[in-house]
Short mmCIF file of C-alpha atoms in Angstrom, two decimals:
data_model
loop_
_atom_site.label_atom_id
_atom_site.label_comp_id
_atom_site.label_asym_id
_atom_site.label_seq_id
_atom_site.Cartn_x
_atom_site.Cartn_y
_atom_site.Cartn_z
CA UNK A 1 7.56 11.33 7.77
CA UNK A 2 4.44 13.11 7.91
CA UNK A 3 2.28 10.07 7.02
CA UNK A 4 2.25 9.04 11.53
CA UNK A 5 -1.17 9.83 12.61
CA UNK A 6 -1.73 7.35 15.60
CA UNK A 7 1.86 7.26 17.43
CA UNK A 8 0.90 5.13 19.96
CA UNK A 9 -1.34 2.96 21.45
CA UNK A 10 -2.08 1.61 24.91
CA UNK A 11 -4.32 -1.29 25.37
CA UNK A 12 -5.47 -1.40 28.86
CA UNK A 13 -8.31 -4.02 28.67
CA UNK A 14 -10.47 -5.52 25.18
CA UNK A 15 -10.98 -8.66 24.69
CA UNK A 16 -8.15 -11.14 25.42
CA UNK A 17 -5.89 -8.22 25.56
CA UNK A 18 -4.54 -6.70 28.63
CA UNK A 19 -2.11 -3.50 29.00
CA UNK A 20 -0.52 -4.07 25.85
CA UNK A 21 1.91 -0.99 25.16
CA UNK A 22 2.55 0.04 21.40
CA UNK A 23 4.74 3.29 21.04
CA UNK A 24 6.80 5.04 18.30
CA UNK A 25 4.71 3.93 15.36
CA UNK A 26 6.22 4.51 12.34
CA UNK A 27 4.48 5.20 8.59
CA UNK A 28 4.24 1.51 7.99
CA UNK A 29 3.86 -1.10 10.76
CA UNK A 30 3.93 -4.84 10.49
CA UNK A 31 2.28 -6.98 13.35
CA UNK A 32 3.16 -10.18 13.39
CA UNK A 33 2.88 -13.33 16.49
CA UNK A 34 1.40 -16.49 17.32
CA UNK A 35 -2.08 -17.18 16.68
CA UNK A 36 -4.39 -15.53 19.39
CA UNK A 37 -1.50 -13.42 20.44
CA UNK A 38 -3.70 -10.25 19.42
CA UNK A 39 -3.01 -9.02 16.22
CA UNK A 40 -6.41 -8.76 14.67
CA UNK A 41 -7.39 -7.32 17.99
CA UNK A 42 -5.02 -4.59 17.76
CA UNK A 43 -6.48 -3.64 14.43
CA UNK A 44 -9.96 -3.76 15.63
CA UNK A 45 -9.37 -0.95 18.45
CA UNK A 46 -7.44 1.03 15.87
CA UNK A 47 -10.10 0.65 13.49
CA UNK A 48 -11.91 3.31 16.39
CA UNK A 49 -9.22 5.39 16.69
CA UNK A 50 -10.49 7.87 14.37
CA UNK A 51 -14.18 8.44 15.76
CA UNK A 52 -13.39 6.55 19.25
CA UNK A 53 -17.21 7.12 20.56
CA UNK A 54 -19.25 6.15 17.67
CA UNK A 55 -21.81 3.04 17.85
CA UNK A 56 -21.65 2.81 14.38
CA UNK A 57 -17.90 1.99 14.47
CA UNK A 58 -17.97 -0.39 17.44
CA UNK A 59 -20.82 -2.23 15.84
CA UNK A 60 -19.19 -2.30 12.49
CA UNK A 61 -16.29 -4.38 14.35
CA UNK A 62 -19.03 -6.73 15.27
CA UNK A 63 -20.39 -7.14 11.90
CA UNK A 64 -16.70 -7.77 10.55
CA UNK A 65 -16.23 -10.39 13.59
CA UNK A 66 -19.27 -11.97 12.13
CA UNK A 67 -18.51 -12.16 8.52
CA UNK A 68 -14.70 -13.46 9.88
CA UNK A 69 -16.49 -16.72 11.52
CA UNK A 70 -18.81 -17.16 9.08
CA UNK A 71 -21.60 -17.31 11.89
CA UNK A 72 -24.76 -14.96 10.33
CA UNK A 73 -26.90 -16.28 12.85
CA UNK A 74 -25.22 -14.26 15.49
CA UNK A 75 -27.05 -11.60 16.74
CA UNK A 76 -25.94 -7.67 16.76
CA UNK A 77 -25.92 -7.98 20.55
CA UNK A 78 -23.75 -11.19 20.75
CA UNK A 79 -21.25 -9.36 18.37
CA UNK A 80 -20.79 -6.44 20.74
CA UNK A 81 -20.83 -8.33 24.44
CA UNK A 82 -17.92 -10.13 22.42
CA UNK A 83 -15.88 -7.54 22.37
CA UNK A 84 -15.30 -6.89 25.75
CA UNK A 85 -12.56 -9.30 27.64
CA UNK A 86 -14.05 -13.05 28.29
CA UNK A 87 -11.50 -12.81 31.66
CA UNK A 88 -13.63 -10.55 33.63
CA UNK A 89 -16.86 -10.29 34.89
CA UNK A 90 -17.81 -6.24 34.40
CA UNK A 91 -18.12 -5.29 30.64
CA UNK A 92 -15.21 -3.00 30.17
CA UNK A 93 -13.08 -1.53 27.43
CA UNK A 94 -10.27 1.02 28.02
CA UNK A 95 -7.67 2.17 25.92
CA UNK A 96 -5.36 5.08 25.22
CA UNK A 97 -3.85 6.74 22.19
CA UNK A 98 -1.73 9.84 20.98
CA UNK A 99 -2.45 11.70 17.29
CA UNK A 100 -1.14 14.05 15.67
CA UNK A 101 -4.80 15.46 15.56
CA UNK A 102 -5.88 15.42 19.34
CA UNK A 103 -2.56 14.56 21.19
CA UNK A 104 -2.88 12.21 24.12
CA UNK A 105 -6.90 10.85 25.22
CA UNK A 106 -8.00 7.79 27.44
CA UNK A 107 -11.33 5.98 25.58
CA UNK A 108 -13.72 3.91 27.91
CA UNK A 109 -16.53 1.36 27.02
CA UNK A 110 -18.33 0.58 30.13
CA UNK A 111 -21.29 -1.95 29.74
CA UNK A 112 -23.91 -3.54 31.47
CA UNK A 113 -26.69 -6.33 31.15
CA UNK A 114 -30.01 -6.29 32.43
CA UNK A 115 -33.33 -7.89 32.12
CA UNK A 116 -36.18 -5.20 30.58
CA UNK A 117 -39.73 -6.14 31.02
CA UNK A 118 -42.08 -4.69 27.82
CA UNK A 119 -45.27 -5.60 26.01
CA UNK A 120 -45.19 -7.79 22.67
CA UNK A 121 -45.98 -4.59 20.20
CA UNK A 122 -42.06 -2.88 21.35
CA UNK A 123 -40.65 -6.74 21.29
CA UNK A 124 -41.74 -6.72 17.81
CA UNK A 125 -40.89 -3.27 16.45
CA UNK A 126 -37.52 -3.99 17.99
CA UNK A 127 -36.86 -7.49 16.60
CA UNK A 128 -38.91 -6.28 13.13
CA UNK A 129 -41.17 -8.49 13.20
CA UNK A 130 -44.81 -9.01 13.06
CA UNK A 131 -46.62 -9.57 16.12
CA UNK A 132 -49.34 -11.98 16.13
CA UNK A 133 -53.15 -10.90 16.20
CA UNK A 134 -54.45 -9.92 19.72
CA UNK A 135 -50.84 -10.62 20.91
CA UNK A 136 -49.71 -6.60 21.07
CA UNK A 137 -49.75 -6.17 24.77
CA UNK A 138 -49.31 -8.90 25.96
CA UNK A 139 -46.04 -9.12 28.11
CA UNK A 140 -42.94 -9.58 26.95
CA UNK A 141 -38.99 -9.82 28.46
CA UNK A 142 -35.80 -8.51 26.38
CA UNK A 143 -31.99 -8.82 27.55
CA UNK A 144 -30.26 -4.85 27.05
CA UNK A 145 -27.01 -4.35 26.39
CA UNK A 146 -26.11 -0.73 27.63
CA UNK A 147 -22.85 0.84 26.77
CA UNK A 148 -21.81 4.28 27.79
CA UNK A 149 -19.16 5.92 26.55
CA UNK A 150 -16.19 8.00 28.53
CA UNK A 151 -13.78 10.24 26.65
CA UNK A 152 -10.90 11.64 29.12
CA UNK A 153 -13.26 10.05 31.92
CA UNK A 154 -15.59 12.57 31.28
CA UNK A 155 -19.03 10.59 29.92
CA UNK A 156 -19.92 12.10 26.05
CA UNK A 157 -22.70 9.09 24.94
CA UNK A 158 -24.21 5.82 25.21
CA UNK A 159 -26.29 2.95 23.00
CA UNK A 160 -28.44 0.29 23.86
CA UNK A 161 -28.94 -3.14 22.03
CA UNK A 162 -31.36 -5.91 22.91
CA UNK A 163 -31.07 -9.74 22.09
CA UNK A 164 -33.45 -9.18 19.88
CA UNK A 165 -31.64 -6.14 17.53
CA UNK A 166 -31.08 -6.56 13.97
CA UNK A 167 -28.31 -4.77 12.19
CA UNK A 168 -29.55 -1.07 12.63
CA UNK A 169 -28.05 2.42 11.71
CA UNK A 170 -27.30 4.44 15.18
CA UNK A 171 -27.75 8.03 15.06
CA UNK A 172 -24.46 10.16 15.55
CA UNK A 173 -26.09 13.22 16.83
CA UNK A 174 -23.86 14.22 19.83
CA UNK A 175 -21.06 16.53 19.13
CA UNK A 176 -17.58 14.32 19.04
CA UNK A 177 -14.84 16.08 21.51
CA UNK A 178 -12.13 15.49 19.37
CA UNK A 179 -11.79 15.52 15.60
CA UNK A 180 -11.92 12.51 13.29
CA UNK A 181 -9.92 11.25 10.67
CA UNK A 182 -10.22 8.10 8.14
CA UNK A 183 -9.72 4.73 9.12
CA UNK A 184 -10.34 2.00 6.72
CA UNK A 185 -10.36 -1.97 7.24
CA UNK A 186 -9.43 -4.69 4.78
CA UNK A 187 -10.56 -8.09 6.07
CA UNK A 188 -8.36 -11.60 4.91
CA UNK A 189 -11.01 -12.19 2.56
CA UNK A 190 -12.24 -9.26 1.60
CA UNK A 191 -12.17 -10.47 -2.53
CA UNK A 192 -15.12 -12.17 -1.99
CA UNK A 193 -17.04 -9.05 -1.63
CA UNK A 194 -17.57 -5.50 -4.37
CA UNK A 195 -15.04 -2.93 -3.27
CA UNK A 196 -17.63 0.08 -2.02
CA UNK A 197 -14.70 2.56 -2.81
CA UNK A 198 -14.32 1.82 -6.13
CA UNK A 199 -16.45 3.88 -8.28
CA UNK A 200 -15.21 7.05 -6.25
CA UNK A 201 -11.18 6.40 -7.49
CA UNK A 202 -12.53 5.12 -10.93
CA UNK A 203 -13.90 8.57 -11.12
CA UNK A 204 -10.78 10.54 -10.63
CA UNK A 205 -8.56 10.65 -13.25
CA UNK A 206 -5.49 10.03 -11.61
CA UNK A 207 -6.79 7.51 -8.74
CA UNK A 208 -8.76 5.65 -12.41
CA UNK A 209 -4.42 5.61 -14.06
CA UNK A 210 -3.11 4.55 -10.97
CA UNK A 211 -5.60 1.69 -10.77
CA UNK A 212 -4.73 0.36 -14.50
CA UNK A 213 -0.84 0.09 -13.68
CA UNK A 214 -1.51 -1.71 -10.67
CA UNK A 215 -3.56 -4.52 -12.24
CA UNK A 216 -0.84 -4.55 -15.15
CA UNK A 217 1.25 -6.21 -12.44
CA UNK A 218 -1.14 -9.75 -12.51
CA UNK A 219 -1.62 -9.41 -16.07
CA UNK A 220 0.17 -7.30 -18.91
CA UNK A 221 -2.59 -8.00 -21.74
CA UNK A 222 -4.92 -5.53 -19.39
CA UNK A 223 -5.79 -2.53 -21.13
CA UNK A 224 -8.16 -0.63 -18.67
CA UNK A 225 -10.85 -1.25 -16.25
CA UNK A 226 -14.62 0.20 -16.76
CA UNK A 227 -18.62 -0.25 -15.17
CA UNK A 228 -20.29 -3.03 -16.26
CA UNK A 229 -22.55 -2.13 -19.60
CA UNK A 230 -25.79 -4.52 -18.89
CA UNK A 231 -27.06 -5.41 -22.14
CA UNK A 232 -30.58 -5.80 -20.15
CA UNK A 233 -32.14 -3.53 -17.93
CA UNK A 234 -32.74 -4.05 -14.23
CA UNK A 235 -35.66 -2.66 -12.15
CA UNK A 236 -34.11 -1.85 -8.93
CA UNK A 237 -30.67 -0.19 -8.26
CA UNK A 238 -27.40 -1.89 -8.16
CA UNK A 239 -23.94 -1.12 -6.41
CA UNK A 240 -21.77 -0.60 -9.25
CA UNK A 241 -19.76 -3.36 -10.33
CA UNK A 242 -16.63 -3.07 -13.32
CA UNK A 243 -15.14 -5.41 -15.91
CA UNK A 244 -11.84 -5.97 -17.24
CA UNK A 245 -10.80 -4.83 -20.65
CA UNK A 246 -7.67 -6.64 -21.61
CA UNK A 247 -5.72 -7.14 -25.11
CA UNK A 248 -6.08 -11.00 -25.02
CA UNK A 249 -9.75 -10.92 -24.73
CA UNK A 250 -10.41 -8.28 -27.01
CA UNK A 251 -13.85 -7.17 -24.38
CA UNK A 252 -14.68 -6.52 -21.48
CA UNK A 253 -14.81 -8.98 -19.77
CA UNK A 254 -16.36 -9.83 -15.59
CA UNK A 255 -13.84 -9.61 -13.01
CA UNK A 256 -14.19 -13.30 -11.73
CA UNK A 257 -12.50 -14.09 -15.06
CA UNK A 258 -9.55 -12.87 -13.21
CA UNK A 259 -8.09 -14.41 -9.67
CA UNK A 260 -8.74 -13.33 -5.99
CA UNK A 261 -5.13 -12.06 -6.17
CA UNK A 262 -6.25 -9.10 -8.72
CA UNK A 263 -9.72 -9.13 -6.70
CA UNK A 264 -7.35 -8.11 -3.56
CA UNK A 265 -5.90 -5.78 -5.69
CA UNK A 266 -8.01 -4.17 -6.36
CA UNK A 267 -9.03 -3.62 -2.68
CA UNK A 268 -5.84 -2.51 -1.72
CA UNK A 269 -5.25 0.32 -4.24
CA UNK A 270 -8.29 1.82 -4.42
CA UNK A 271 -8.96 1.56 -0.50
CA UNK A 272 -5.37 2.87 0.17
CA UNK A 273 -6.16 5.93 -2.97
CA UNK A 274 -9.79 6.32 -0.40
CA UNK A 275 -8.09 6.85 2.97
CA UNK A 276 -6.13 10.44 1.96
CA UNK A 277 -4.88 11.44 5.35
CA UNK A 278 -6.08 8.66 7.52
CA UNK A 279 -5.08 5.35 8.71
CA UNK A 280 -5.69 1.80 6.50
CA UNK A 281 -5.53 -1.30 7.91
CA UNK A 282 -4.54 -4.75 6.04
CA UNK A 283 -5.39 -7.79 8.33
CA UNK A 284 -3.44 -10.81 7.32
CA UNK A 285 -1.69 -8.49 4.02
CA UNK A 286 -0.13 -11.29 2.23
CA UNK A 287 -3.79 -13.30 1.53
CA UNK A 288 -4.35 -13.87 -1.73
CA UNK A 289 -1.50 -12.34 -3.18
CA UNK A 290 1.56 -14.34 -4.67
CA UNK A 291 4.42 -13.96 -3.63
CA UNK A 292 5.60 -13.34 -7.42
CA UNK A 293 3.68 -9.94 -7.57
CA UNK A 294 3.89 -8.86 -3.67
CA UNK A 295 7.07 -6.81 -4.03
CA UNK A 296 5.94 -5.05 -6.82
CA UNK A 297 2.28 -4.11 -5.25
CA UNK A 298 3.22 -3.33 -1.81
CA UNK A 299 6.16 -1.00 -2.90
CA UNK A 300 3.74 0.99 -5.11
CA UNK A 301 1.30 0.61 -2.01
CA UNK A 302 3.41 2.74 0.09
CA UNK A 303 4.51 4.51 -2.01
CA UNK A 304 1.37 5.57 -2.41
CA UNK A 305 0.55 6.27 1.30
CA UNK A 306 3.33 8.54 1.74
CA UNK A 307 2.11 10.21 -1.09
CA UNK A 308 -1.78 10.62 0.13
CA UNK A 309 -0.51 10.92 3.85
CA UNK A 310 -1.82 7.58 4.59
CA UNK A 311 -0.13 5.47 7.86
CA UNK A 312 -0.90 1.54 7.42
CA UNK A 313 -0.56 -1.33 9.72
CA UNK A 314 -0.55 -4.63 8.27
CA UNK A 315 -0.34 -8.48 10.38
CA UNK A 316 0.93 -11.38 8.77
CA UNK A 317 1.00 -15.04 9.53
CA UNK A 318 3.64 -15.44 6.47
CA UNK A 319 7.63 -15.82 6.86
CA UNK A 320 8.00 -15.55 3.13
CA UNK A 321 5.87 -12.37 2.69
CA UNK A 322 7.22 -10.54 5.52
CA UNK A 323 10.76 -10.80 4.42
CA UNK A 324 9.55 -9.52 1.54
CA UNK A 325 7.84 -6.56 2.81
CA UNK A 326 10.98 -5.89 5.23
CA UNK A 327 13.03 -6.01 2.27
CA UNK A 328 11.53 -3.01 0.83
CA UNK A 329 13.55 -0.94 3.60
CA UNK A 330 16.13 -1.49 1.00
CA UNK A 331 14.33 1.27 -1.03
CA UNK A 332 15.29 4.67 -0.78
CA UNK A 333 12.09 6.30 -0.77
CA UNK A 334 11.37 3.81 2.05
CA UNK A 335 13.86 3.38 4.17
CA UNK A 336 13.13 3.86 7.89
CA UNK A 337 9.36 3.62 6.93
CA UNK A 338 9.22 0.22 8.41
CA UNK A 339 8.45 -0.90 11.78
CA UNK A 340 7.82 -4.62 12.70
CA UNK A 341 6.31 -5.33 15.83
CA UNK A 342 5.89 -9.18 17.28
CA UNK A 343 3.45 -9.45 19.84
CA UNK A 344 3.77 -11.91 22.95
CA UNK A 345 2.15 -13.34 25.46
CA UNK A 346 4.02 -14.39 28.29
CA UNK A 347 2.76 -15.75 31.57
CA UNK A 348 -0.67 -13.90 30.82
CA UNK A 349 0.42 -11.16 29.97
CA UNK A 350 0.55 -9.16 26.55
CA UNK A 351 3.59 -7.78 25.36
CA UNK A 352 5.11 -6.45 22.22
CA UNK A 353 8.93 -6.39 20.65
CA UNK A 354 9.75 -3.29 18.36
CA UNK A 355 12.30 -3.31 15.70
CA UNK A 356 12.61 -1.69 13.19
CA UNK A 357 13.16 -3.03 9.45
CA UNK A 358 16.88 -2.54 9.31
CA UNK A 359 17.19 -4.42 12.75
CA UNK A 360 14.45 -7.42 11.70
CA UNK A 361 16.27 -8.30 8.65
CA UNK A 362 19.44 -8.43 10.50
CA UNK A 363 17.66 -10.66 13.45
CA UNK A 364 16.40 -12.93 10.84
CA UNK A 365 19.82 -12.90 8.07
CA UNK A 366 22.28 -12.95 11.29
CA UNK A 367 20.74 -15.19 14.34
CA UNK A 368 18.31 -17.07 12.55
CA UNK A 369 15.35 -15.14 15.24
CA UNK A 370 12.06 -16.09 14.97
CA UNK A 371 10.20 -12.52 13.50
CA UNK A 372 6.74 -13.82 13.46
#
C-alpha cells in the first residue's frame, strides 16, 4: 500500500478536542460519530499536516470555518482565536504525527492576546482603510493576536493578526524543517463554488479522459467537457470556467444546467487527479451525491488514489453511504484499503474505535452495531 503518507495522528489539544489517538491509518479512512464528536476537526489539523508551520494554512482553516457558518462578517482574527480549545484559558495547539516523509514530529501553536497602543495612520493601513483628514496621528488601540510556532519544541516562526486584519497573504520566507507534501480540502458544499484545479487536469490529456468518464456516470448523453467560448468580450480577467457538451443538447451548454451532484463531481476527480502524492480530504463525502451513482464514483475515486499515490480521509453523517463505501472492500483491487474509524466522546474525553472494513461490515450485517 504505498498510498499511507500520514500513519498516525495524535491530538493533544485543538479546539474541543483533547488527546485524541489515531494510529495505523490505512490508504482510505472513513470518520464517522455523533455530531460535535470531532470529525471535521480532525480534518482541519490534517489539512496542516503537510506544511505544519505555515500561517497561510492555519488561516486558510479559518477562512473555510467562515464560509462553513456562513458568517462573512467575522473577522480574520476571530477565525484563528477560534481554533484554539474554548476549555482553556492559554491559547494552545499541540499535536503529533508520523509520515512517511519526516517520521515522527510534535507541532505547537502557542498564542497570546494583548492590547497594542498605535496612531490612526498604522490603524488604517492595517484595517485598509482611509483615515480621516487631520486624523493620522492621532491615537489609536488594536487587540494582537500573536502566534508562535514550535516544531520538535524547538521555536521555527510566528504571525501576528489584529482585530482589525482583513484576509491578507503571509509571507513564507523561513526555511520549513521538514519537507511538505499536498494536502487538499473539499468542503460539504464545495459545488457552490469554481473548482480552482480544474483547468490544470483539463489540460492533461489523460487527467481531461479521465474527467469525461466520470461525468458519464450522472449522464450518458455527455460527450466532453470544454472552457467557456464568450461570445462577448470582457475587460478584466476571469478564473476559467467550462461547459458541458452532451449528445442531447447538441452544444455546449453551462454547467448549472447540470445538478450539484455532477458539480461535486467534478470536485472530487479533478481535486483527487491534483493531489499526486499527497493527502485529500472529503468532509461529509456523501453530500450531494446520490446514492444511485456513489458506488460507481467512489470506486473509480480510489482507484484513482492508489494509482496517483494519493491517501484520503473522508467523514460521513450517512448510514446508507457508508455501507456503501465499506462495501467496496468487496473489490479486489481494494480490499484491506479501508479503515473506518468512529470517534467518541465519553465522560469528556475523546476517543476513537478502529476497524477495519472487513470487521465494520460484519459489526453492522452480524450485531446490528451502531458504525456511525
Amino acid at each position: 500500500m504505498g498510498n499511507i503518507h500520514v500513519k498516525s495522528l495524535n491530538i493533544e489539544t485543538y479546539r474541543g478536542l483533547k488527546n485524541l489517538e489515531l494510529e495505523n491509518f490505512s490508504g482510505i479512512n472513513i470518520l464517522t460519530g455523533d455530531n460535535n464528536s470531532g470529525k471535521t476537526s480532525v480534518l482541519e489539523v490534517l489539512q496542516t499536516s503537510g506544511n505544519p508551520l505555515s500561517p497561510i494554512i492555519w488561516t486558510n482553516i479559518g477562512r473555510n470555518l467562515n464560509r462553513k457558518s456562513q458568517n462573512p462578517a467575522r473577522t480574520i482574527f476571530e477565525n484563528i482565536k477560534d481554533l484554539y480549545s474554548v476549555m482553556e484559558n492559554d491559547l494552545h495547539i499541540a499535536y503529533s504525527k508520523s509520515d512517511d516523509k519526516n517520521g515522527s514530529a510534535s507541532i505547537e501553536l502557542r498564542a497570546e492576546i494583548s492590547k497594542e497602543k498605535t496612531i490612526k495612520r498604522e490603524y488604517c493601513k492595517i484595517a485598509r482603510i482611509d483615515c480621516e483628514p487631520g486624523e493620522e496621528y492621532s491615537e489609536a488601540e488594536m487587540i494582537k493576536l500573536h502566534t508562535d510556532f514550535f516544531y520538535n519544541g524547538k521555536k521555527e516562526d510566528s504571525f501576528d493578526v489584529y482585530n482589525v486584519t482583513k484576509f491578507d497573504l503571509f509571507a513564507e520566507n523561513v526555511k520549513k524543517p521538514y519537507e511538505k507534501y499536498t494536502v487538499h480540502y473539499i468542503s460539504p458544499s464545495v459545488y457552490d463554488e469554481e473548482c480552482p484545479v480544474i483547468s490544470e487536469i483539463y489540460r492533461d490529456n489523460e487527467g481531461h479522459s479521465e474527467l469525461v468518464k466520470v461525468l458519464r456516470l450522472f449522464d450518458e448523453d455527455i460527450l466532453d467537457i470544454a472552457p467557456t467560448v464568450r461570445e462577448y468580450a470582457i475587460p478584466f480577467p476571469m478564473q476559467d470556467s467550462y461547459q458541458i457538451r452532451s449528445q442531447k443538447y447538441g452544444r455546449l451548454m453551462p454547467l448549472n444546467v447540470y445538478g450539484d451532484g455532477l458539480k461535486k463531481a467534478l470536485w472530487l476527480v479533478t481535486t483527487v487527479l491534483a493531489s499526486k502524492n499527497g493527502v485529500l480530504l472529503i468532509d461529509e463525502f456523501e453530500t450531494a451525491i446520490h446514492t444511485s451513482v456513489m458506488s460507481k464514483l467512489f470506486a473509480w475515486i480510489f482507484r484513482a488514489a492508489k494509482k496517483y499515490n494519493v491517501q484520503i480521509f473522508m467523514t460521513t453523517h450517512s448510514k446508507e453511504g457508508l455501507q456503501k463505501i465499506l462495501a467496496l472492500n468487496s473489490e479486489q483491487d481494494l480490499k484491506d484499503e479501508i479503515t473506518l474509524y468512529t470517534l467518541y466522546k465519553i465522560d469528556g474525553k475523546n476517543i476513537a474505535r478502529r476497524l477495519s472494513a472487513e470487521r465494520a461490515i460484519e459489526a453492522d450485517k452480524n450485531f446490528g452495531q451502531e458504525l456511525r
